Short mmCIF file of C-alpha atoms in Angstrom, two decimals:
data_model
loop_
_atom_site.label_atom_id
_atom_site.label_comp_id
_atom_site.label_asym_id
_atom_site.label_seq_id
_atom_site.Cartn_x
_atom_site.Cartn_y
_atom_site.Cartn_z
CA GLU A 1438 99.85 78.61 75.76
CA THR A 1439 98.92 74.92 75.75
CA THR A 1440 102.38 74.00 77.01
CA LEU A 1441 102.14 76.60 79.77
CA CYS A 1442 98.71 75.38 80.88
CA THR A 1443 99.86 71.76 80.88
CA PHE A 1444 102.85 72.74 82.99
CA CYS A 1445 100.63 74.52 85.50
CA ASN A 1446 98.25 71.54 85.70
CA LEU A 1447 101.15 69.17 86.38
CA ILE A 1448 102.41 71.46 89.12
CA PHE A 1449 98.91 71.55 90.64
CA ILE A 1450 98.58 67.75 90.62
CA ASN A 1451 102.00 67.16 92.10
CA GLY A 1452 101.68 69.94 94.67
CA ASN A 1453 100.01 67.87 97.37
CA MET A 1454 102.54 65.07 96.96
CA MET A 1455 105.37 67.52 97.55
CA ALA A 1456 103.86 69.32 100.56
CA ALA A 1457 105.22 67.02 103.25
CA ARG A 1458 108.71 66.99 101.77
CA LEU A 1459 108.70 70.76 101.37
CA ALA A 1460 107.58 71.29 104.96
CA ARG A 1461 110.50 69.20 106.22
CA SER A 1462 113.01 71.16 104.17
CA PHE A 1463 111.53 74.52 105.26
CA ARG A 1464 111.93 73.62 108.91
CA GLN A 1465 115.63 73.12 108.31
CA VAL A 1466 116.03 76.32 106.29
CA THR A 1467 114.04 78.63 108.57
CA ARG A 1468 115.79 77.31 111.65
CA GLY A 1469 119.00 78.41 109.98
CA LEU A 1470 117.57 81.94 109.83
CA SER A 1471 116.59 81.89 113.51
CA THR A 1472 118.90 82.73 116.40
CA SER A 1473 118.67 79.69 118.64
CA VAL A 1474 121.46 77.35 117.50
CA ALA A 1475 125.01 77.25 118.88
CA ALA A 1476 127.76 78.67 116.67
CA ARG A 1477 130.13 76.57 114.60
CA SER A 1478 133.80 77.49 114.38
CA GLU A 1479 135.15 75.65 111.33
CA LEU A 1480 136.52 77.69 108.44
CA GLN A 1481 134.06 77.91 105.56
CA THR A 1482 134.41 79.28 102.05
CA LEU A 1483 131.75 81.75 100.93
CA THR A 1484 131.13 83.15 97.48
CA MET A 1485 131.35 86.93 97.11
CA ILE A 1486 129.68 88.68 94.15
CA PRO A 1487 131.03 92.25 94.46
CA GLY A 1488 128.56 93.64 91.91
CA ASP A 1489 128.56 96.89 89.96
CA GLY A 1490 129.00 100.59 90.77
CA ILE A 1491 129.64 100.94 94.50
CA GLY A 1492 129.48 97.14 94.89
CA PRO A 1493 133.25 96.51 95.04
CA GLU A 1494 133.68 99.23 97.70
CA ILE A 1495 130.99 97.97 100.05
CA SER A 1496 132.02 94.34 99.47
CA SER A 1497 135.57 95.24 100.49
CA ALA A 1498 134.18 96.97 103.59
CA VAL A 1499 132.34 93.81 104.65
CA LYS A 1500 135.51 91.76 104.22
CA GLU A 1501 137.38 94.20 106.47
CA ILE A 1502 134.64 93.94 109.10
CA PHE A 1503 134.75 90.13 108.99
CA THR A 1504 138.53 90.20 109.39
CA ALA A 1505 138.26 92.52 112.40
CA ALA A 1506 135.65 90.22 113.97
CA LYS A 1507 137.81 87.16 113.16
CA VAL A 1508 134.88 85.41 111.48
CA PRO A 1509 136.03 81.89 110.44
CA VAL A 1510 135.31 82.27 106.73
CA GLN A 1511 137.26 82.84 103.54
CA TRP A 1512 135.96 84.50 100.40
CA GLU A 1513 135.87 83.37 96.79
CA ASP A 1514 135.15 86.33 94.47
CA VAL A 1515 133.21 85.72 91.24
CA ASP A 1516 131.80 87.88 88.47
CA VAL A 1517 128.24 87.39 87.22
CA MET A 1518 128.52 89.64 84.17
CA PRO A 1519 126.21 87.79 81.72
CA VAL A 1520 127.59 85.55 79.00
CA PHE A 1521 125.63 84.11 76.09
CA ASP A 1522 125.08 80.42 75.38
CA GLU A 1523 124.99 78.75 71.95
CA LEU A 1524 121.34 79.79 71.52
CA GLY A 1525 122.07 83.44 72.24
CA ARG A 1526 120.52 83.42 75.72
CA SER A 1527 122.20 85.37 78.51
CA THR A 1528 123.30 83.31 81.47
CA ILE A 1529 125.64 83.34 84.47
CA PRO A 1530 129.31 82.49 83.83
CA GLN A 1531 130.08 78.86 84.58
CA GLU A 1532 132.76 79.81 87.11
CA ALA A 1533 130.16 81.69 89.16
CA LYS A 1534 127.68 78.81 88.94
CA ASP A 1535 130.33 76.33 90.08
CA SER A 1536 131.36 78.53 93.02
CA ILE A 1537 127.82 79.03 94.30
CA ASN A 1538 126.88 75.37 93.81
CA LYS A 1539 130.00 74.31 95.71
CA ASN A 1540 129.92 76.83 98.56
CA LYS A 1541 126.09 76.99 98.86
CA LEU A 1542 126.23 80.46 100.46
CA ALA A 1543 126.96 83.80 98.82
CA LEU A 1544 126.95 87.51 99.55
CA LYS A 1545 126.07 89.82 96.66
CA GLY A 1546 126.52 93.53 96.04
CA PRO A 1547 124.18 95.52 93.78
CA LEU A 1548 123.91 94.55 90.11
CA GLY A 1549 123.00 96.99 87.35
CA THR A 1550 119.96 96.14 85.20
CA PRO A 1551 119.32 97.78 81.80
CA ILE A 1552 115.90 99.48 81.66
CA GLY A 1553 113.71 98.65 78.68
CA LYS A 1554 116.49 96.95 76.71
CA GLY A 1555 119.64 94.86 77.01
CA HIS A 1556 120.18 91.62 78.91
CA PRO A 1557 117.63 90.35 81.46
CA SER A 1558 118.06 91.25 85.13
CA MET A 1559 120.91 89.20 86.57
CA ASN A 1560 119.15 89.35 89.94
CA LEU A 1561 116.22 87.45 88.39
CA THR A 1562 118.61 85.13 86.60
CA LEU A 1563 120.34 84.24 89.87
CA ARG A 1564 117.01 83.51 91.56
CA LYS A 1565 115.86 81.25 88.74
CA THR A 1566 119.23 79.53 88.28
CA PHE A 1567 119.51 78.55 91.94
CA ASN A 1568 115.79 78.19 92.69
CA LEU A 1569 115.85 80.94 95.31
CA PHE A 1570 112.14 80.81 96.04
CA ALA A 1571 111.87 83.04 99.14
CA ASN A 1572 113.15 86.57 99.59
CA VAL A 1573 113.36 87.52 103.28
CA ARG A 1574 113.41 91.25 104.04
CA PRO A 1575 113.57 92.22 107.73
CA CYS A 1576 112.57 95.82 108.40
CA ARG A 1577 113.73 96.88 111.85
CA SER A 1578 114.33 100.31 113.31
CA ILE A 1579 118.02 101.13 113.73
CA GLN A 1580 118.87 102.19 117.25
CA GLY A 1581 120.42 105.65 117.30
CA TYR A 1582 118.98 106.69 113.92
CA LYS A 1583 115.70 108.50 114.41
CA THR A 1584 112.90 108.29 111.84
CA PRO A 1585 109.18 109.21 112.11
CA TYR A 1586 108.49 105.58 113.05
CA ASP A 1587 109.81 103.95 116.24
CA ASP A 1588 110.30 100.25 117.00
CA VAL A 1589 109.42 98.96 113.53
CA ASN A 1590 110.01 95.21 113.41
CA THR A 1591 108.43 93.45 110.45
CA VAL A 1592 109.59 90.74 108.06
CA ILE A 1593 108.39 90.60 104.46
CA ILE A 1594 108.62 87.21 102.75
CA ARG A 1595 108.26 87.46 99.00
CA GLU A 1596 107.71 84.62 96.53
CA ASN A 1597 110.77 85.01 94.35
CA THR A 1598 110.40 82.94 91.19
CA GLU A 1599 107.15 83.69 89.35
CA GLY A 1600 104.22 86.12 89.25
CA GLU A 1601 104.68 89.12 86.96
CA TYR A 1602 108.44 88.53 87.12
CA CYS A 1603 108.36 85.15 85.39
CA GLY A 1604 109.65 86.94 82.29
CA VAL A 1605 107.02 85.71 79.82
CA GLU A 1606 105.95 88.61 77.61
CA HIS A 1607 105.41 89.15 73.90
CA GLU A 1608 103.96 91.48 71.31
CA VAL A 1609 100.45 90.41 70.26
CA VAL A 1610 100.25 92.87 67.36
CA PRO A 1611 102.25 96.06 66.77
CA GLY A 1612 101.48 98.44 69.60
CA VAL A 1613 99.98 95.76 71.87
CA VAL A 1614 102.16 93.79 74.27
CA GLN A 1615 101.18 91.14 76.80
CA SER A 1616 102.87 89.97 79.98
CA ILE A 1617 101.85 86.70 81.61
CA LYS A 1618 101.45 86.45 85.37
CA LEU A 1619 102.25 82.89 86.36
CA ILE A 1620 101.11 81.60 89.76
CA THR A 1621 101.45 77.91 90.60
CA ARG A 1622 100.24 75.88 93.53
CA GLU A 1623 103.73 74.45 94.08
CA ALA A 1624 105.43 77.83 94.41
CA SER A 1625 102.61 79.31 96.51
CA MET A 1626 102.56 76.37 98.93
CA ARG A 1627 106.35 76.50 99.14
CA VAL A 1628 106.56 80.15 100.14
CA ALA A 1629 103.53 79.88 102.46
CA ASN A 1630 105.11 76.94 104.27
CA PHE A 1631 108.35 78.91 104.55
CA ALA A 1632 106.60 81.96 105.99
CA PHE A 1633 104.82 80.02 108.73
CA GLU A 1634 107.94 78.01 109.59
CA TYR A 1635 109.89 81.26 109.77
CA ALA A 1636 107.28 82.74 112.10
CA LYS A 1637 107.28 79.64 114.28
CA ASN A 1638 111.08 79.35 114.55
CA ASN A 1639 111.58 83.05 115.19
CA LYS A 1640 108.80 83.28 117.76
CA ARG A 1641 106.64 85.56 115.63
CA SER A 1642 102.95 85.67 116.44
CA LYS A 1643 101.19 86.64 113.19
CA VAL A 1644 101.40 86.02 109.44
CA THR A 1645 99.64 88.38 107.02
CA SER A 1646 98.97 87.30 103.45
CA VAL A 1647 98.94 90.24 101.02
CA HIS A 1648 97.12 89.86 97.68
CA LYS A 1649 94.70 91.32 95.12
CA ALA A 1650 92.38 88.33 94.79
CA ASN A 1651 89.44 90.70 94.53
CA ILE A 1652 90.69 91.64 91.05
CA MET A 1653 92.96 88.77 89.96
CA LYS A 1654 90.62 86.06 91.10
CA MET A 1655 92.41 83.06 89.58
CA THR A 1656 96.08 83.90 90.12
CA ASP A 1657 95.96 85.66 93.47
CA GLY A 1658 92.98 83.49 94.34
CA LEU A 1659 95.20 80.43 94.06
CA PHE A 1660 97.88 82.09 96.18
CA GLU A 1661 95.32 82.86 98.88
CA GLU A 1662 93.93 79.34 98.74
CA CYS A 1663 97.41 78.02 99.48
CA THR A 1664 98.13 80.40 102.37
CA ARG A 1665 94.81 79.52 103.99
CA GLU A 1666 95.55 75.83 103.65
CA VAL A 1667 98.96 76.20 105.28
CA ALA A 1668 97.60 78.48 108.02
CA LYS A 1669 95.31 75.69 109.25
CA ARG A 1670 98.39 73.67 110.23
CA TYR A 1671 99.64 76.47 112.51
CA PRO A 1672 96.80 77.19 114.96
CA ASP A 1673 99.14 79.03 117.36
CA ILE A 1674 100.00 81.66 114.75
CA GLU A 1675 97.43 84.35 113.97
CA PHE A 1676 96.59 84.59 110.27
CA GLU A 1677 95.01 87.44 108.34
CA GLU A 1678 94.52 88.45 104.70
CA VAL A 1679 94.93 92.05 103.53
CA LEU A 1680 94.59 93.58 100.06
CA LEU A 1681 97.81 95.10 98.73
CA ASP A 1682 96.55 98.68 98.52
CA LYS A 1683 95.14 98.51 102.04
CA ALA A 1684 98.38 96.97 103.33
CA CYS A 1685 100.34 99.93 101.91
CA LEU A 1686 98.02 102.31 103.73
CA MET A 1687 98.10 100.37 107.00
CA ILE A 1688 101.87 99.95 107.13
CA THR A 1689 102.45 103.69 106.67
CA GLU A 1690 99.76 104.56 109.23
CA ASP A 1691 101.06 102.13 111.85
CA PRO A 1692 103.68 99.48 110.94
CA HIS A 1693 103.21 97.84 114.34
CA GLN A 1694 100.03 96.25 112.98
CA PHE A 1695 102.16 93.73 111.11
CA ASP A 1696 104.63 91.00 112.01
CA VAL A 1697 105.47 88.55 109.17
CA LEU A 1698 103.96 89.30 105.75
CA VAL A 1699 103.93 86.86 102.82
CA MET A 1700 102.96 87.77 99.26
CA PRO A 1701 103.55 87.15 95.55
CA ASN A 1702 106.62 88.48 93.77
CA LEU A 1703 105.66 91.95 92.52
CA TYR A 1704 103.79 92.91 95.68
CA GLY A 1705 106.79 91.92 97.77
CA ASP A 1706 109.08 94.06 95.64
CA ILE A 1707 106.85 97.09 96.20
CA LEU A 1708 105.99 96.61 99.87
CA SER A 1709 109.53 95.74 100.98
CA ASP A 1710 110.93 98.96 99.52
CA LEU A 1711 108.07 100.95 101.03
CA SER A 1712 108.85 99.38 104.40
CA ALA A 1713 112.53 100.24 104.05
CA GLY A 1714 111.50 103.89 103.86
CA LEU A 1715 110.01 103.61 107.33
CA ILE A 1716 113.41 102.93 108.92
CA GLY A 1717 115.66 105.20 106.87
CA GLY A 1718 115.93 103.72 103.39
CA LEU A 1719 117.43 100.85 101.42
CA GLY A 1720 120.89 101.71 102.75
CA LEU A 1721 119.86 100.23 106.11
CA THR A 1722 117.91 97.23 104.85
CA PRO A 1723 119.26 93.65 104.64
CA SER A 1724 117.94 90.90 102.40
CA GLY A 1725 118.29 87.15 101.94
CA ASN A 1726 117.22 84.82 99.13
CA ILE A 1727 116.62 81.25 100.28
CA GLY A 1728 116.60 78.22 97.99
CA ALA A 1729 115.09 74.79 98.35
CA ASP A 1730 118.39 73.07 97.51
CA GLY A 1731 120.48 74.43 100.37
CA ILE A 1732 121.70 77.48 98.46
CA ALA A 1733 121.18 81.00 99.85
CA ILE A 1734 122.33 84.37 98.53
CA PHE A 1735 122.27 87.41 100.80
CA GLU A 1736 122.39 90.85 99.24
CA SER A 1737 122.10 94.59 99.47
CA VAL A 1738 118.94 95.70 97.67
CA HIS A 1739 119.84 99.29 96.91
CA GLY A 1740 121.09 100.41 93.51
CA THR A 1741 124.60 100.54 92.09
CA ALA A 1742 124.86 104.35 92.62
CA PRO A 1743 127.20 104.92 89.67
CA ASP A 1744 127.26 108.66 90.42
CA ILE A 1745 129.33 108.06 93.59
CA ALA A 1746 131.15 104.87 92.59
CA GLY A 1747 134.85 105.01 93.37
CA GLN A 1748 134.53 108.16 95.49
CA ASP A 1749 134.55 106.50 98.94
CA LYS A 1750 131.06 107.86 99.66
CA ALA A 1751 129.01 104.63 99.72
CA ASN A 1752 127.21 103.32 102.80
CA PRO A 1753 128.09 99.62 103.38
CA THR A 1754 125.49 99.13 106.14
CA ALA A 1755 122.90 97.25 104.04
CA LEU A 1756 125.43 94.72 102.76
CA ALA A 1757 126.96 94.40 106.23
CA LEU A 1758 123.54 93.71 107.77
CA SER A 1759 122.89 91.18 105.01
CA SER A 1760 126.15 89.50 106.00
CA VAL A 1761 124.78 89.38 109.56
CA MET A 1762 121.77 87.47 108.18
CA LEU A 1763 124.22 85.17 106.40
CA LEU A 1764 126.11 84.48 109.64
CA ARG A 1765 122.89 83.64 111.46
CA HIS A 1766 121.94 81.34 108.62
CA MET A 1767 125.29 79.60 109.28
CA HIS A 1768 124.49 79.49 113.04
CA LEU A 1769 127.45 81.81 113.76
CA HIS A 1770 125.32 83.88 116.09
CA ASP A 1771 128.06 85.29 118.33
CA TYR A 1772 129.85 86.82 115.34
CA ALA A 1773 126.56 88.07 113.90
CA ASP A 1774 125.55 89.73 117.17
CA ARG A 1775 128.93 91.44 117.60
CA ILE A 1776 129.00 92.82 114.05
CA GLU A 1777 125.40 93.97 114.22
CA GLN A 1778 125.97 95.78 117.51
CA ALA A 1779 129.15 97.41 116.17
CA LEU A 1780 127.18 98.69 113.16
CA PHE A 1781 124.39 100.06 115.34
CA ASP A 1782 126.83 101.69 117.78
CA THR A 1783 128.73 103.33 114.93
CA ILE A 1784 125.53 104.79 113.43
CA ALA A 1785 124.34 105.93 116.86
CA ALA A 1786 127.65 107.65 117.63
CA GLY A 1787 126.68 110.66 115.55
CA PRO A 1788 127.09 112.38 112.17
CA GLU A 1789 130.87 112.06 112.16
CA THR A 1790 130.61 108.28 111.82
CA ARG A 1791 127.60 108.20 109.48
CA THR A 1792 127.82 108.32 105.72
CA GLY A 1793 126.26 111.10 103.68
CA ASP A 1794 123.00 109.30 102.94
CA LEU A 1795 122.35 109.23 106.70
CA GLY A 1796 123.13 112.92 107.14
CA GLY A 1797 126.72 112.33 108.21
CA THR A 1798 130.19 113.26 107.05
CA ALA A 1799 131.98 109.90 107.15
CA THR A 1800 133.44 108.22 104.10
CA CYS A 1801 132.83 104.55 103.33
CA SER A 1802 136.32 103.69 104.58
CA GLY A 1803 135.92 105.92 107.64
CA PHE A 1804 132.64 104.26 108.60
CA THR A 1805 134.21 100.83 108.08
CA GLN A 1806 137.19 101.71 110.27
CA ALA A 1807 134.85 102.94 113.00
CA VAL A 1808 132.96 99.64 112.92
CA CYS A 1809 136.19 97.64 112.98
CA ALA A 1810 137.44 99.66 115.97
CA ARG A 1811 134.37 98.59 117.92
CA LEU A 1812 135.13 94.95 117.13
#
């Protein structure tokens, strides 16, 4: 506990010194996620993590779509099945680390995580290994696929490295376990800066900070202190604070009340999945994890669906839309726009070109072929 407190104090002291440098790096990163820079045409190697369950099928579908669109990239497939170091700790295979460190950009299918036992989540391990501090989850209504909510267009930005997910838990005495929620000034300032830069570069008008500082006064209180501090530097962007439970109520009553939302790790995990339900589910929701060191991993956030794996029933839309985010991050906006429109047009065409989770009859390969035909 002493070591942990000392670590937090050092982070707090050094936080102000790092703010200016962090702000500069965030401007570069968030501009990459915007849609205002001319496309590049040079061939680039990207890392592909196919994942588990339906992962290989939907990863193959994205590759076919990229080929049809003649996107100037080539893929380097790696496996992130955990290996154990000399101390018995699970980690990512060295080959995968080398590929991601070299290529800087990756696309990842779903990874299975044991519940209550087994190795730690490889999703968390990837975020910690590559310092992927911000998870960006756009939630936008899909044209041609009707849900009870129209014209939803929010972006949830989730702090990705600490909070309840820092992985520090232990048994105090038999029958009593404790989990530590770690919030630092450095990480909070970093994600707050990112959120406001994202809003600025993508012409968004409001940032909402979601928290429970009324109950967790020190941890969430620190997070709120940081978002308020950053908000003062962006007078042209409206800023508001909303408690997590109230935010859940408000977003289901009327999602148009929100624009960009920023929050600690666990809250972002909950609210982003809730938001996905407003537009049709996780099968239509893209996601990107952005790091401070130039590395970014884009992913589908749905499960591995082992019950349909290998049966050509999977919906590749979420991973394909995540690849669209990846292309925009690379400034390949023309390719991104064409693929995105082909996906939307295929879904809008009717049940015969939609997969089963969207009430259609198409197979994964049939949906993919329909998208490719439109390219």
